[in-house]
Short mmCIF file of C-alpha atoms in Angstrom, two decimals:
data_model
loop_
_atom_site.label_atom_id
_atom_site.label_comp_id
_atom_site.label_asym_id
_atom_site.label_seq_id
_atom_site.Cartn_x
_atom_site.Cartn_y
_atom_site.Cartn_z
CA UNK O 1 35.23 50.48 -18.42
CA UNK O 2 32.21 48.62 -16.52
CA UNK O 3 29.43 51.59 -15.95
CA UNK O 4 27.58 50.88 -12.61
CA UNK O 5 23.79 52.61 -14.21
CA UNK O 6 24.17 49.91 -17.03
CA UNK O 7 24.05 47.10 -14.90
CA UNK O 8 21.80 48.67 -12.52
CA UNK O 9 19.28 49.48 -15.21
CA UNK O 10 19.53 45.59 -16.61
CA UNK O 11 17.76 44.14 -13.15
CA UNK O 12 14.02 45.85 -14.20
CA UNK O 13 13.53 43.76 -17.59
CA UNK O 14 15.95 41.10 -16.42
CA UNK O 15 13.54 40.51 -13.04
CA UNK O 16 10.70 40.67 -15.97
CA UNK O 17 12.10 37.54 -17.91
CA UNK O 18 13.11 35.83 -14.73
CA UNK O 19 9.38 35.37 -14.26
CA UNK O 20 9.83 32.34 -16.79
CA UNK O 21 12.99 31.30 -14.62
CA UNK O 22 10.48 30.85 -11.84
CA UNK O 23 7.57 29.56 -13.39
CA UNK O 24 9.55 26.82 -15.48
CA UNK O 25 11.16 25.60 -12.00
CA UNK O 26 8.30 25.66 -9.28
CA UNK O 27 6.06 23.97 -12.20
CA UNK O 28 8.71 21.32 -13.49
CA UNK O 29 9.62 20.68 -9.76
CA UNK O 30 6.02 20.56 -8.62
CA UNK O 31 5.20 17.97 -11.82
CA UNK O 32 8.63 16.19 -12.07
CA UNK O 33 7.40 15.60 -7.59
CA UNK O 34 3.97 14.16 -8.74
CA UNK O 35 5.79 11.83 -11.45
CA UNK O 36 8.79 11.37 -9.55
CA UNK O 37 6.13 10.11 -6.88
CA UNK O 38 4.77 7.40 -9.12
CA UNK O 39 7.86 6.36 -10.61
CA UNK O 40 9.24 5.62 -7.75
CA UNK O 41 6.44 3.66 -6.26
CA UNK O 42 6.65 1.42 -9.75
CA UNK O 43 10.45 0.96 -8.84
CA UNK O 44 9.41 -0.36 -5.36
CA UNK O 45 6.45 -2.62 -6.28
CA UNK O 46 6.49 -6.09 -6.71
CA UNK O 47 5.04 -5.67 -9.93
CA UNK O 48 8.24 -6.66 -12.50
CA UNK O 49 7.41 -5.03 -15.38
CA UNK O 50 6.30 -1.97 -13.33
CA UNK O 51 9.63 -1.82 -12.26
CA UNK O 52 10.84 -2.17 -15.74
CA UNK O 53 9.13 0.50 -16.78
CA UNK O 54 10.34 2.25 -14.15
CA UNK O 55 13.92 1.66 -14.56
CA UNK O 56 13.39 2.74 -18.07
CA UNK O 57 11.95 5.63 -17.77
CA UNK O 58 15.07 6.78 -15.05
CA UNK O 59 18.04 4.73 -17.26
CA UNK O 60 16.63 7.37 -20.71
CA UNK O 61 15.69 10.42 -19.14
CA UNK O 62 18.89 10.88 -17.19
CA UNK O 63 20.69 9.25 -20.10
CA UNK O 64 20.02 11.54 -22.58
CA UNK O 65 20.68 15.58 -22.22
CA UNK O 66 17.77 17.66 -20.96
CA UNK O 67 18.26 19.64 -23.89
CA UNK O 68 17.69 17.22 -26.34
CA UNK O 69 14.73 16.37 -24.56
CA UNK O 70 13.56 19.98 -24.82
CA UNK O 71 13.86 19.55 -28.69
CA UNK O 72 12.63 15.98 -29.28
CA UNK O 73 9.42 16.60 -27.33
CA UNK O 74 9.09 20.46 -28.61
CA UNK O 75 9.50 18.94 -32.53
CA UNK O 76 7.68 15.62 -31.73
CA UNK O 77 4.15 17.37 -30.65
CA UNK O 78 3.59 18.94 -33.60
CA UNK O 79 4.05 15.59 -35.70
CA UNK O 80 1.56 13.99 -33.32
CA UNK O 81 -0.85 16.31 -33.88
CA UNK O 82 -0.76 18.18 -30.75
CA UNK O 83 -0.18 22.08 -30.96
CA UNK O 84 0.12 23.47 -27.70
CA UNK O 85 2.02 26.87 -26.75
CA UNK O 86 6.37 26.75 -26.28
CA UNK O 87 6.05 27.18 -22.70
CA UNK O 88 3.80 24.03 -21.88
CA UNK O 89 6.13 21.87 -23.49
CA UNK O 90 9.00 23.68 -21.67
CA UNK O 91 7.35 22.58 -18.29
CA UNK O 92 6.06 19.02 -19.09
CA UNK O 93 10.19 18.18 -20.71
CA UNK O 94 11.40 19.84 -17.52
CA UNK O 95 8.80 18.11 -15.60
CA UNK O 96 9.59 14.57 -17.00
CA UNK O 97 13.37 14.97 -17.05
CA UNK O 98 12.93 16.47 -13.14
CA UNK O 99 11.00 13.58 -12.14
CA UNK O 100 13.81 10.85 -13.33
CA UNK O 101 15.86 12.43 -10.28
CA UNK O 102 13.53 12.64 -7.67
CA UNK O 103 12.26 9.17 -8.17
CA UNK O 104 16.26 8.18 -7.37
CA UNK O 105 16.41 10.72 -4.70
CA UNK O 106 13.10 8.86 -2.78
CA UNK O 107 14.00 5.44 -3.91
CA UNK O 108 17.05 5.94 -2.28
CA UNK O 109 15.66 7.39 0.81
CA UNK O 110 13.06 5.10 1.40
CA UNK O 111 16.01 2.23 1.29
CA UNK O 112 18.20 3.83 3.81
CA UNK O 113 15.51 3.54 6.32
CA UNK O 114 16.37 0.46 8.22
CA UNK O 115 14.17 -2.45 8.51
CA UNK O 116 13.68 -2.19 12.17
CA UNK O 117 11.44 0.76 11.05
CA UNK O 118 9.02 -1.24 9.48
CA UNK O 119 9.74 -4.55 11.66
CA UNK O 120 8.35 -2.77 14.74
CA UNK O 121 5.14 -1.23 12.86
CA UNK O 122 4.63 -4.67 11.36
CA UNK O 123 5.27 -6.53 14.55
CA UNK O 124 2.10 -5.06 16.33
CA UNK O 125 -0.50 -5.49 13.49
CA UNK O 126 -0.23 -2.09 11.50
CA UNK O 127 -1.50 -2.04 8.07
CA UNK O 128 0.87 -1.41 5.25
CA UNK O 129 -1.23 2.09 4.24
CA UNK O 130 -0.35 2.88 7.76
CA UNK O 131 2.89 1.98 7.69
CA UNK O 132 3.52 3.59 4.13
CA UNK O 133 1.48 7.36 5.26
CA UNK O 134 2.70 7.11 9.39
CA UNK O 135 6.60 5.28 9.56
CA UNK O 136 7.99 5.08 5.98
CA UNK O 137 7.19 8.77 4.37
CA UNK O 138 7.22 10.83 7.11
CA UNK O 139 10.97 9.68 8.09
CA UNK O 140 12.35 9.47 3.86
CA UNK O 141 10.81 13.12 2.89
CA UNK O 142 13.08 14.31 5.86
CA UNK O 143 16.12 12.05 4.91
CA UNK O 144 15.11 13.48 1.24
CA UNK O 145 15.10 16.77 1.94
CA UNK O 146 18.90 18.45 0.96
CA UNK O 147 18.76 16.47 -1.69
CA UNK O 148 15.79 17.80 -2.98
CA UNK O 149 16.72 21.33 -2.36
CA UNK O 150 19.86 20.18 -4.58
CA UNK O 151 17.33 18.80 -7.42
CA UNK O 152 15.49 22.18 -7.38
CA UNK O 153 18.36 24.62 -7.45
CA UNK O 154 19.61 22.44 -10.68
CA UNK O 155 16.58 22.84 -12.33
CA UNK O 156 16.64 26.71 -11.37
CA UNK O 157 19.31 27.00 -13.43
CA UNK O 158 18.75 24.32 -16.37
CA UNK O 159 15.82 26.06 -17.08
CA UNK O 160 17.93 28.07 -19.15
CA UNK O 161 18.12 25.55 -21.63
CA UNK O 162 14.19 26.07 -22.44
CA UNK O 163 15.32 29.11 -24.56
CA UNK O 164 16.26 26.80 -27.53
CA UNK O 165 12.43 26.36 -27.80
CA UNK O 166 12.31 30.21 -28.11
CA UNK O 167 11.11 31.30 -24.63
CA UNK O 168 12.63 34.09 -22.97
CA UNK O 169 13.70 33.69 -20.31
CA UNK O 170 16.15 35.10 -17.71
CA UNK O 171 19.60 33.83 -19.83
CA UNK O 172 17.80 34.11 -23.68
CA UNK O 173 16.68 37.79 -22.15
CA UNK O 174 19.97 38.64 -21.32
CA UNK O 175 21.40 37.80 -24.70
CA UNK O 176 19.13 39.86 -26.52
CA UNK O 177 19.40 42.59 -24.10
CA UNK O 178 23.57 42.55 -24.42
CA UNK O 179 23.20 42.65 -28.45
CA UNK O 180 21.40 45.28 -28.06
CA UNK O 181 23.02 47.94 -25.42
CA UNK O 182 26.46 46.12 -26.68
CA UNK O 183 27.07 45.99 -22.30
CA UNK O 184 27.16 41.91 -22.35
CA UNK O 185 29.27 42.57 -18.76
CA UNK O 186 27.05 44.24 -16.91
CA UNK O 187 23.67 42.88 -18.72
CA UNK O 188 25.05 39.25 -17.57
CA UNK O 189 27.10 39.98 -14.17
CA UNK O 190 23.10 41.54 -13.63
CA UNK O 191 21.96 37.90 -14.64
CA UNK O 192 23.82 36.55 -12.74
CA UNK O 193 23.24 37.94 -9.51
CA UNK O 194 19.45 37.25 -10.27
CA UNK O 195 20.35 33.46 -10.57
CA UNK O 196 21.85 33.44 -7.21
CA UNK O 197 19.08 35.54 -5.92
CA UNK O 198 16.85 32.45 -6.53
CA UNK O 199 18.71 30.02 -5.23
CA UNK O 200 20.32 31.60 -2.35
CA UNK O 201 16.36 31.82 -1.47
CA UNK O 202 15.62 28.54 -2.27
CA UNK O 203 18.66 27.10 0.10
CA UNK O 204 17.43 29.33 2.69
CA UNK O 205 14.27 28.02 2.18
CA UNK O 206 15.56 24.27 2.70
CA UNK O 207 17.18 24.76 5.38
CA UNK O 208 14.09 25.96 7.34
CA UNK O 209 12.24 23.08 6.34
CA UNK O 210 15.33 20.54 7.18
CA UNK O 211 14.83 22.63 10.42
CA UNK O 212 11.52 22.65 11.39
CA UNK O 213 11.17 18.60 10.21
CA UNK O 214 14.00 16.86 12.36
CA UNK O 215 14.11 15.43 15.36
CA UNK K 1 -3.16 -11.01 35.97
CA UNK K 2 -2.89 -10.81 32.18
CA UNK K 3 -4.37 -13.45 29.94
CA UNK K 4 -1.85 -15.23 28.52
CA UNK K 5 -1.31 -17.18 25.48
CA UNK K 6 0.38 -20.63 24.74
CA UNK K 7 3.29 -21.31 22.05
CA UNK K 8 3.29 -25.27 20.84
CA UNK K 9 6.11 -24.86 17.97
CA UNK K 10 6.00 -28.37 16.10
CA UNK K 11 8.94 -30.18 13.58
CA UNK K 12 10.02 -26.26 11.99
CA UNK K 13 12.32 -26.18 9.87
CA UNK K 14 14.02 -23.00 7.62
CA UNK K 15 16.23 -22.28 5.16
CA UNK K 16 18.22 -19.66 4.07
CA UNK K 17 18.75 -20.24 0.65
CA UNK K 18 21.07 -23.60 0.93
CA UNK K 19 21.72 -22.78 4.58
CA UNK K 20 19.33 -24.56 6.84
CA UNK K 21 18.70 -22.09 9.81
CA UNK K 22 16.18 -24.40 11.97
CA UNK K 23 16.18 -27.89 12.31
CA UNK K 24 13.30 -29.91 13.02
CA UNK K 25 12.53 -27.55 15.80
CA UNK K 26 9.89 -28.86 18.63
CA UNK K 27 9.38 -26.68 22.00
CA UNK K 28 6.45 -25.90 23.63
CA UNK K 29 5.44 -22.56 25.76
CA UNK K 30 3.60 -22.66 28.78
CA UNK K 31 1.11 -20.08 29.33
CA UNK K 32 2.46 -17.34 31.96
CA UNK K 33 5.72 -18.53 32.36
CA UNK K 34 9.39 -17.20 30.96
CA UNK K 35 11.16 -19.26 28.43
CA UNK K 36 14.51 -17.87 27.92
CA UNK K 37 16.16 -18.95 24.66
CA UNK K 38 20.18 -18.94 25.18
CA UNK K 39 23.25 -20.77 22.69
CA UNK K 40 26.01 -18.98 20.77
CA UNK K 41 25.77 -16.39 17.72
CA UNK K 42 24.24 -17.83 15.24
CA UNK K 43 22.70 -20.72 16.41
CA UNK K 44 19.20 -19.62 14.90
CA UNK K 45 17.71 -18.15 18.39
CA UNK K 46 16.30 -15.03 16.65
CA UNK K 47 15.51 -17.17 13.90
CA UNK K 48 12.92 -19.09 15.69
CA UNK K 49 12.09 -16.08 18.13
CA UNK K 50 11.08 -14.37 14.55
CA UNK K 51 9.06 -17.49 13.65
CA UNK K 52 7.21 -17.01 16.30
CA UNK K 53 4.80 -13.49 15.12
CA UNK K 54 5.75 -15.11 11.59
CA UNK K 55 8.56 -11.81 10.66
CA UNK K 56 10.44 -14.49 9.76
CA UNK K 57 8.84 -17.06 7.44
CA UNK K 58 9.60 -20.68 8.23
CA UNK K 59 9.55 -23.22 5.30
CA UNK K 60 7.75 -26.26 7.21
CA UNK K 61 6.54 -27.36 10.39
CA UNK K 62 3.83 -25.64 12.29
CA UNK K 63 3.77 -22.51 15.31
CA UNK K 64 0.75 -22.41 17.06
CA UNK K 65 -0.23 -19.35 19.48
CA UNK K 66 -3.10 -20.71 21.43
CA UNK K 67 -3.22 -23.68 19.26
CA UNK K 68 -4.35 -21.50 15.75
CA UNK K 69 -1.03 -21.31 13.13
CA UNK K 70 0.23 -18.64 12.63
CA UNK K 71 1.45 -17.38 9.25
CA UNK K 72 0.07 -20.20 7.06
CA UNK K 73 -3.86 -21.33 6.24
CA UNK K 74 -2.87 -25.25 6.88
CA UNK K 75 0.12 -26.65 8.03
CA UNK K 76 2.64 -26.92 4.85
CA UNK K 77 -0.66 -24.30 2.98
CA UNK K 78 -1.34 -20.97 1.80
CA UNK K 79 0.29 -18.32 3.60
CA UNK K 80 -2.44 -16.64 5.67
CA UNK K 81 -4.22 -13.46 4.59
CA UNK K 82 -2.17 -10.04 5.37
CA UNK K 83 -5.86 -9.13 7.62
CA UNK K 84 -5.76 -12.57 9.87
CA UNK K 85 -2.29 -12.34 10.41
CA UNK K 86 -2.42 -8.94 11.78
CA UNK K 87 -5.27 -10.17 14.07
CA UNK K 88 -2.81 -12.24 15.70
CA UNK K 89 -0.29 -10.44 15.56
CA UNK K 90 -2.48 -7.46 17.73
CA UNK K 91 -1.74 -9.51 20.78
CA UNK K 92 1.77 -10.61 20.18
CA UNK K 93 3.81 -7.81 21.82
CA UNK K 94 8.08 -7.59 20.46
CA UNK K 95 11.15 -5.66 21.38
CA UNK K 96 13.96 -5.60 19.30
CA UNK K 97 17.70 -5.57 20.37
CA UNK K 98 17.90 -1.96 18.75
CA UNK K 99 14.40 -0.93 19.94
CA UNK K 100 13.38 0.59 16.83
CA UNK K 101 11.45 3.10 18.02
CA UNK K 102 10.09 6.15 15.57
CA UNK K 103 12.59 8.78 15.64
CA UNK K 104 9.81 11.00 14.12
CA UNK K 105 7.66 10.62 17.20
CA UNK K 106 7.67 11.18 21.09
CA UNK K 107 7.77 8.68 23.68
CA UNK K 108 4.68 9.57 24.18
CA UNK K 109 3.53 8.89 20.24
CA UNK K 110 5.57 6.23 19.91
CA UNK K 111 3.10 4.31 22.07
CA UNK K 112 -0.05 5.64 21.29
CA UNK K 113 0.74 5.03 17.61
CA UNK K 114 -0.60 1.38 17.43
CA UNK K 115 -3.45 2.37 19.72
CA UNK K 116 -4.71 4.30 17.55
CA UNK K 117 -4.28 2.84 14.02
CA UNK K 118 -4.40 -0.63 14.80
CA UNK K 119 -6.92 -0.68 18.36
CA UNK K 120 -9.47 2.05 16.39
CA UNK K 121 -8.68 4.24 19.64
CA UNK K 122 -9.41 7.64 19.53
CA UNK K 123 -6.13 9.89 20.10
CA UNK K 124 -7.20 10.95 23.64
CA UNK K 125 -8.05 7.80 24.84
CA UNK K 126 -4.91 6.17 22.91
CA UNK K 127 -2.60 8.87 24.82
CA UNK K 128 -4.35 8.20 28.15
CA UNK K 129 -3.39 4.59 27.85
CA UNK K 130 -0.13 5.04 26.32
CA UNK K 131 1.12 7.60 29.77
CA UNK K 132 -0.17 4.32 31.66
CA UNK K 133 2.19 2.37 30.27
CA UNK K 134 5.00 4.65 30.05
CA UNK K 135 4.38 5.08 33.68
CA UNK K 136 4.76 1.41 34.73
CA UNK K 137 8.51 1.50 32.84
CA UNK K 138 9.42 4.30 35.32
CA UNK K 139 9.34 7.10 32.20
CA UNK K 140 6.60 9.09 33.17
CA UNK K 141 8.61 12.15 33.12
CA UNK K 142 10.31 11.67 29.27
CA UNK K 143 6.85 11.07 27.60
CA UNK K 144 7.17 14.11 25.44
CA UNK K 145 11.03 12.81 24.74
CA UNK K 146 11.70 11.95 20.70
CA UNK K 147 14.51 8.56 20.92
CA UNK K 148 17.14 10.54 20.55
CA UNK K 149 17.47 12.56 23.72
CA UNK K 150 16.95 9.50 25.47
CA UNK K 151 19.33 6.76 27.18
CA UNK K 152 19.50 3.94 25.55
CA UNK K 153 17.97 1.93 28.55
CA UNK K 154 15.31 4.11 28.49
CA UNK K 155 14.44 4.11 24.68
CA UNK K 156 14.37 0.28 25.25
CA UNK K 157 11.47 0.92 28.16
CA UNK K 158 9.54 3.30 25.34
CA UNK K 159 10.06 -0.22 23.15
CA UNK K 160 8.78 -2.42 25.87
CA UNK K 161 5.78 -0.13 26.60
CA UNK K 162 4.66 0.20 23.08
CA UNK K 163 4.52 -3.63 23.26
CA UNK K 164 2.60 -3.79 25.56
CA UNK K 165 0.53 -0.79 25.52
CA UNK K 166 -1.24 -2.96 23.24
CA UNK K 167 -2.07 -5.70 26.31
CA UNK K 168 -0.50 -8.76 24.68
CA UNK K 169 -0.76 -11.97 25.50
CA UNK K 170 2.51 -13.04 24.66
CA UNK K 171 5.51 -11.32 24.59
CA UNK K 172 8.77 -11.76 22.24
CA UNK K 173 12.35 -10.52 23.83
CA UNK K 174 15.14 -10.61 20.69
CA UNK K 175 18.50 -9.84 23.20
CA UNK K 176 17.05 -6.84 24.32
CA UNK K 177 19.86 -5.49 26.26
CA UNK K 178 22.64 -6.41 23.68
CA UNK K 179 22.81 -2.93 21.84
CA UNK K 180 22.70 -1.30 25.83
CA UNK K 181 25.99 0.48 28.33
CA UNK K 182 27.10 -2.17 30.82
CA UNK K 183 25.05 -0.29 33.40
CA UNK K 184 21.83 0.46 31.40
CA UNK K 185 21.02 -2.95 31.30
CA UNK K 186 19.74 -3.24 34.77
CA UNK K 187 16.70 -0.92 34.21
CA UNK K 188 15.70 -2.90 31.48
CA UNK K 189 16.06 -5.94 32.86
CA UNK K 190 14.28 -4.78 36.27
CA UNK K 191 10.87 -3.75 33.90
CA UNK K 192 11.16 -7.33 32.17
CA UNK K 193 11.37 -8.95 35.52
CA UNK K 194 8.19 -6.97 36.77
CA UNK K 195 6.78 -8.00 33.54
CA UNK K 196 7.03 -11.47 34.11
CA UNK K 197 5.14 -11.65 37.74
CA UNK K 198 2.35 -10.38 35.92
CA UNK K 199 1.89 -13.45 34.79
CA UNK K 200 2.30 -13.04 31.08
CA UNK K 201 3.89 -15.23 28.82
CA UNK K 202 7.42 -13.95 27.62
CA UNK K 203 10.17 -15.31 25.34
CA UNK K 204 13.43 -14.20 25.73
CA UNK K 205 16.12 -14.78 23.18
CA UNK K 206 19.23 -13.29 25.59
CA UNK K 207 23.06 -13.66 27.15
CA UNK K 208 21.74 -12.65 30.26
CA UNK K 209 22.55 -15.66 32.05
CA UNK K 210 21.84 -14.15 35.47
CA UNK K 211 18.36 -12.68 34.48
CA UNK K 212 17.95 -16.79 32.47
CA UNK K 213 18.67 -18.05 35.62
CA UNK K 214 16.34 -15.62 38.59
CA UNK K 215 13.36 -15.19 36.02
CA UNK K 216 13.21 -18.02 33.47
CA UNK K 217 10.71 -21.43 34.02
CA UNK K 218 12.46 -22.80 31.48
CA UNK K 219 15.56 -22.39 29.64
CA UNK K 220 16.29 -23.52 26.04
CA UNK K 221 19.69 -24.05 24.34
CA UNK K 222 20.26 -23.59 20.97
CA UNK K 223 22.90 -24.62 18.60
CA UNK K 224 24.22 -24.55 14.91
CA UNK K 225 19.73 -24.39 14.27
CA UNK K 226 19.16 -27.44 16.68
CA UNK K 227 17.38 -27.15 20.25
CA UNK K 228 19.31 -29.07 22.43
CA UNK K 229 17.81 -29.03 25.19
CA UNK K 230 14.95 -27.45 27.48
CA UNK K 231 14.62 -28.39 30.96
CA UNK K 232 14.81 -25.55 34.48
CA UNK K 233 17.27 -23.07 34.71
CA UNK K 234 19.44 -25.17 37.40
CA UNK K 235 18.89 -28.29 34.57
CA UNK K 236 20.59 -26.19 31.94
CA UNK K 237 22.94 -23.48 33.70
CA UNK K 238 23.95 -25.85 36.68
CA UNK K 239 23.69 -29.63 35.83
CA UNK K 240 24.16 -29.70 31.89
CA UNK K 241 24.19 -32.82 30.67
CA UNK K 242 24.96 -32.18 26.71
CA UNK K 243 28.78 -31.98 26.10
CA UNK K 244 27.38 -28.75 23.77
CA UNK K 245 26.11 -26.73 26.35
CA UNK K 246 28.51 -27.39 28.91
CA UNK K 247 31.55 -25.97 26.67
CA UNK K 248 28.88 -23.00 25.90
CA UNK K 249 28.55 -22.28 29.21
CA UNK K 250 32.45 -22.77 30.11
CA UNK K 251 33.03 -20.01 27.87
CA UNK K 252 30.61 -17.92 29.57
CA UNK K 253 32.01 -18.66 32.31
CA UNK K 254 35.54 -17.62 30.89
CA UNK K 255 34.85 -14.46 29.44
CA UNK K 256 32.86 -12.96 32.44
CA UNK K 257 35.44 -13.96 35.28
CA UNK K 258 38.32 -12.16 35.71
#
C-alpha cells in the first residue's frame, strides 16, 4: 500500500540533499556560460588555430558521456597531484561539459542574425566593439534564451550523475533513503516531485525573462 | 543646403570567385545631384553601390569620395585601416532594401545610436537630434515604437532618418522601395524627393522608373556587370540608343501596362 505519511516525511531529508543538486546546476551553468562565451568567441574568430581548438573542445565534450567525464576528471586530478573536494570536481566537470553546448547555442544565435544588422552599423561607421555590445549580443542573448533554459533544465537532471563521485545529491539520497525505509515508491515519487518543482520554477523564470526581453 | 560629396569611380572590377560582377566600371557622380542606377537584376547595380562605402570590397580600380580613395591606402595597395575607413563612412549614409533597423531598439534609439557611438554625443543631445530627424521624415508620433510596430514604409523612413541624422554628404539607397507593398512606396519616395531638393548627393539603385525620370539628374544603366550608358533621364529613358537599354525598357513597359 502507498503510504502518504512516508511520502510526505521523505521531503525533508530530500530537500536537504537537493541543495547539492541546485548548487551543482547553478554553479555548473554559471561556469558553462563564462567558458561557453570564450569558446564561442574562439569558434567565431578569424584565427584558424583558435577555431580548431574550439572545434575539438566541442566535439570531445559533446561526444563523451558526462558520466565518463566525471569519472575521468575525478580520477585524473589526484594523478596530477591536485587534491580537491569531490564537489569541486563535480562543478568544474559539469561546467566544462555545459560550456560545449552553450557555446554552440550562442554561435547559432549569432549566426542567425541577418547580415544586414551588422552592415547597417558598419555603414554608419560604428566600431566592431560597439557593434558587438550594442547590436549583436543583445539580440543573440534574447534569441538564445529558450535554448539556454532548456540546457539548464537538462543540467539539473544530469546533476544526478555526480553521485558517482560520492556526492549525496537528490537522486543518491533517495536511493539511500529507499534502502533504509524499504519504501522506494514513496521516496522516489517525492524525489520526482522535487525535480519537477525545481524545473517548473526554472521554466517559469525563463518565460519571465523571454517576456521581459521580447521586442 | 547641406555640404555634398562627389564620387569618382574608375575602372572598378569585382569578382566573386570566377564570376565577374563588375567590369571596368567608370562613373562620375557630381556633388549635389541625384544619380539613379537602373538595369536588370544581377546586373551589378547593388554591388557597385556597395563599393562606394566599401561594404563590398572591389578588387581593382579606384573609388574616390571627394578625391580620396576609399578602402585602400593607395590604388591597388593595402587595405586602409579600420579607423580611417570608419572616418570616411561617417559622411556616407546608406539605406537598405530590407531596412535593417535594429529590432531591439525603438525608432528614436535606432536613430540616436549612431550619434552616441560614432559622433560621441551625450544621450540627451543625440535623442534631441534623432527626434528632429524623425520629424523630418514625418514620424514624430512614432518615436517610441519598436520596428515591429511600424509599417514597412515607416520602417524605411526611420532608416532614412537614421542615415540623415549623421549629417552625411552622400546618401546611398539600395533598392529602398523594393521590399514595400505598392501603397507604401509613395511615402518613401516623397521623403527621398525632399532630401534631393536639399542638395545632398544621392545615388539610388531603383526599379522605380518614375522616380528616375522625375528626380534624377543622371541615370546610369548597367547590364552584366558593365556600365552601358550614363545620360540625363530623358536620354536614357526616352531616347535610348543602346539596344540593351531599349530591350530593358520594353520589358519594363510591358510588365507595367495593363
